[in-house]
Amino acid sequence: MATMHNRGVNTPAPTDSAAVRRANLSLVLRYVAAHGPCARTEVAAGTGLVHASVSALVADLIDRGLVAEVGAASSGGRGRPRRLVSLVPARVRTTAVHVAWGYSTVMTSDLAGVPGLPRQLPNSGGPFGPVENLADDIASAVDAVGPPEPGVHHGRLVIALSGPVTERDQDAPSPARSASHLARLVADRLPGLPCPVDVVNDAKAAALAEYHALAVRGGTVAYVKSDAGVAGALIVNGRVFHGSHGLAGELGHIPVSLDGPVCRCGATGCLTTYVSTRAVLEEAGLGGSTSPHHASAALTELDHRLRAGEPVALAALNRAGHALGAALQSLTGVTDPDHVVLGGRLADWLPWLRPGIDARLAARRGAFPAFSLAVTPGTLGADAALHGALAAGREHVLADPAAVPKGS
Amino acid sequence: MATMHNRGVNTPAPTDSAAVRRANLSLVLRYVAAHGPCARTEVAAGTGLVHASVSALVADLIDRGLVAEVGAASSGGRGRPRRLVSLVPARVRTTAVHVAWGYSTVMTSDLAGVPGLPRQLPNSGGPFGPVENLADDIASAVDAVGPPEPGVHHGRLVIALSGPVTERDQDAPSPARSASHLARLVADRLPGLPCPVDVVNDAKAAALAEYHALAVRGGTVAYVKSDAGVAGALIVNGRVFHGSHGLAGELGHIPVSLDGPVCRCGATGCLTTYVSTRAVLEEAGLGGSTSPHHASAALTELDHRLRAGEPVALAALNRAGHALGAALQSLTGVTDPDHVVLGGRLADWLPWLRPGIDARLAARRGAFPAFSLAVTPGTLGADAALHGALAAGREHVLADPAAVPKGS
DNA sequence: TTCTTTATTTTCAAGGGTTGAAAAATTAGA
DNA sequence: TCTAATTTTTCAACCCTTGAAAATAAAGAA
């Protein structure tokens, strides 16, 4: 009797020559994308591939429209002039949708990462509503930007979301709220757009975007933001680190003190109780109302008072800074990043938070000579999640150019 | 003028058919190692490779002596009987050395992970001495177990070490104390053993060993131990996670409280000040002397008092348990592991630590339904680092069987 | 102007890898 | 003794990279 064994989920798939082609196509495309117009010789030297291979690979990429010749360039000396090839950014369009409470935002980008203008449109609810409504909202947002022009390949639709639909199916509260189910619902509503649909967590997407904005290669980068809630994510070697249940990098409920305020989560001394917008506003004497409108006005008022040097406001931020510093101390002890990016309100507040952060990290700096940790404000503002979703979409094309069809 | 571009450190190397062969050889070897004697058909079904490929790959592995036919096995029905192939564990020997203060321990293992008896021998110092002495000690430890028998391939010599020689060159305090320099010194002293030499951190090696002992696949596992000092490591998908400066997982200096005792590192409220052996002994009224002999006696005495229900001793452990629980709360918030293994003294103390740990983690369990975190004692005791070093050595062979030479 | 030199790109045979189909091997049952 | 069934091996076909040789194209020299 023949025993049929299926490969386990963690068993790698067999490798064949197609995988080799994929990897080398990706290598060449990334090189051209990163180094601008360049000759085949330069690509060969930069990638370690041989001239002959580069010729074939570039020809393949030209067939797929991802790369084009942009004329010759005599390099000073004699000899056959170099024929420069360059990325064709417009060949691939990536679309990202971010669903918030009351409105959705949609944005596209080309392969070079140049984004189109973001478009906002009202929706029927938020990420916490029925999943069918969610799919409707996403589909109409995508419809609003219209179909891609002929000859433009639609690479991927990426949905940035926070709420009960999670990035990985195994973390979803129920099968109906799994990423794959939402993706299928959206795809069904967009029959004219036959492209893969991904769901990413919005905080993780924002982290990825800020990581790319740093323009560092590799390393470990942590991202912490505070808006409605405190969230965060960890980027390791350019990829989101999920952890076992998709909760890695979520610093909101890190304990800062053994006996701090009681958090909504039930624990005591969570970071959230020190640095959330609500906590800071209350500590500054500006709390009381929960309406979004009032909160916005209160934030403006807080900013005025901070700039005016009002002692109560300064004390509130100082308290938050020390708490955040302690959290970063924990973060550093566990994951040893070299960079922390602060997003949301934390980016605006950083000047007033920094003394507390530095005080907490000073000891560590002294004890470990090799230790270094840069703490900087995020540069992308509220659109960070959208930009990250677009970057995730582009990454798929760069990693597997063979998925873009050949022929004009 | 031709511009020569070298590939950047993070740029992947080009892929070729040799890489394909390597990957598939590894796939087949891992399958045979994990599933015991099995027929080629079974390997094909389990790996996704085609019969023809499996035949060729198995023949290659037989050539290298890593696998052998172990006779036929009629599978009940009619048809040509299956010819079972099995791992040949004795084909490869891996050696690990652990250097401690005053003595070194050396152990070997075959490819199946069955270890030889550990051997201890006195050395001229510890990991903090001159690197030349370190190399001498390691070389004489390896000499003590003798050369491998003819026909046995020596896969790798792995050195488990804690101290100023770090696992990665970039984390070393000076070039003279880099892992590659030590490896070269050791290799020079062992001219008869032409095999690669690796240096791994002993806490990280112990973490890897405990991970393998759990027999889980993938996931995120954290390891924390307390002996002379508090250390730890993080295993992600079966590999050590280093972080940016090789300090990831080092929980010793996580802040547990904003205003705790002052630590030697300069910060306040570090985990070390609550759970280190010294701190617990002092808290239990058994501190005072720093001699190793006295500490050992004090630990035995502490154990007696704990079992007798002595209130001061119980209080000391309770304090440590709550601190450790808070640290695990931080750990969970940052990296979201599904398993924490406690090593060293912590494994012995776990029964008395658990109430504090559980109290701290209870809130988190309630807030995140999907959250789960098992906390278990390590099962490998003091030899964990050696076992981990051996596992790291075996992993190299399993990942690249082509490095083992062909021919008997 | 023509020839030589130089640098880039393409072409081509060779070698290694996987694959699918056919052939060979081997045993149980008719 | 023959047939069916199952496993293993063989073999031609195809894909990919590689190294060397050929083709291409411009600058400088005669």
mmCIF file of C-alpha atoms (C1' of nucleotides) in Angstrom, chain D:
data_model
loop_
_atom_site.group_PDB
_atom_site.id
_atom_site.type_symbol
_atom_site.label_atom_id
_atom_site.label_comp_id
_atom_site.label_asym_id
_atom_site.label_seq_id
_atom_site.Cartn_x
_atom_site.Cartn_y
_atom_site.Cartn_z
ATOM 1 C "C1'" DT D 1 3.712 -20.276 -16.074
ATOM 2 C "C1'" DC D 2 1.643 -16.033 -16.853
ATOM 3 C "C1'" DT D 3 -0.318 -11.583 -15.560
ATOM 4 C "C1'" DA D 4 -0.872 -7.544 -12.782
ATOM 5 C "C1'" DA D 5 1.045 -4.273 -9.681
ATOM 6 C "C1'" DT D 6 4.577 -1.440 -7.667
ATOM 7 C "C1'" DT D 7 9.086 0.410 -7.257
ATOM 8 C "C1'" DT D 8 13.260 1.839 -9.310
ATOM 9 C "C1'" DT D 9 16.200 3.111 -13.066
ATOM 10 C "C1'" DT D 10 17.227 4.862 -17.625
ATOM 11 C "C1'" DC D 11 16.980 8.244 -21.173
ATOM 12 C "C1'" DA D 12 15.829 12.028 -24.123
ATOM 13 C "C1'" DA D 13 14.249 16.808 -23.611
ATOM 14 C "C1'" DC D 14 14.429 21.187 -21.789
ATOM 15 C "C1'" DC D 15 16.023 25.168 -18.924
ATOM 16 C "C1'" DC D 16 19.684 27.829 -16.848
ATOM 17 C "C1'" DT D 17 24.329 29.500 -16.200
ATOM 18 C "C1'" DT D 18 28.983 29.713 -17.892
ATOM 19 C "C1'" DG D 19 33.259 30.566 -20.496
ATOM 20 C "C1'" DA D 20 35.201 31.487 -24.818
ATOM 21 C "C1'" DA D 21 34.843 33.232 -29.225
ATOM 22 C "C1'" DA D 22 32.705 36.291 -32.427
ATOM 23 C "C1'" DA D 23 30.421 40.445 -33.576
ATOM 24 C "C1'" DT D 24 29.733 45.357 -32.822
ATOM 25 C "C1'" DA D 25 30.945 50.100 -32.552
ATOM 26 C "C1'" DA D 26 33.540 54.114 -31.465
ATOM 27 C "C1'" DA D 27 38.173 56.584 -30.640
ATOM 28 C "C1'" DG D 28 42.818 57.344 -31.764
ATOM 29 C "C1'" DA D 29 46.859 56.619 -34.881
ATOM 30 C "C1'" DA D 30 48.966 56.503 -39.383
#
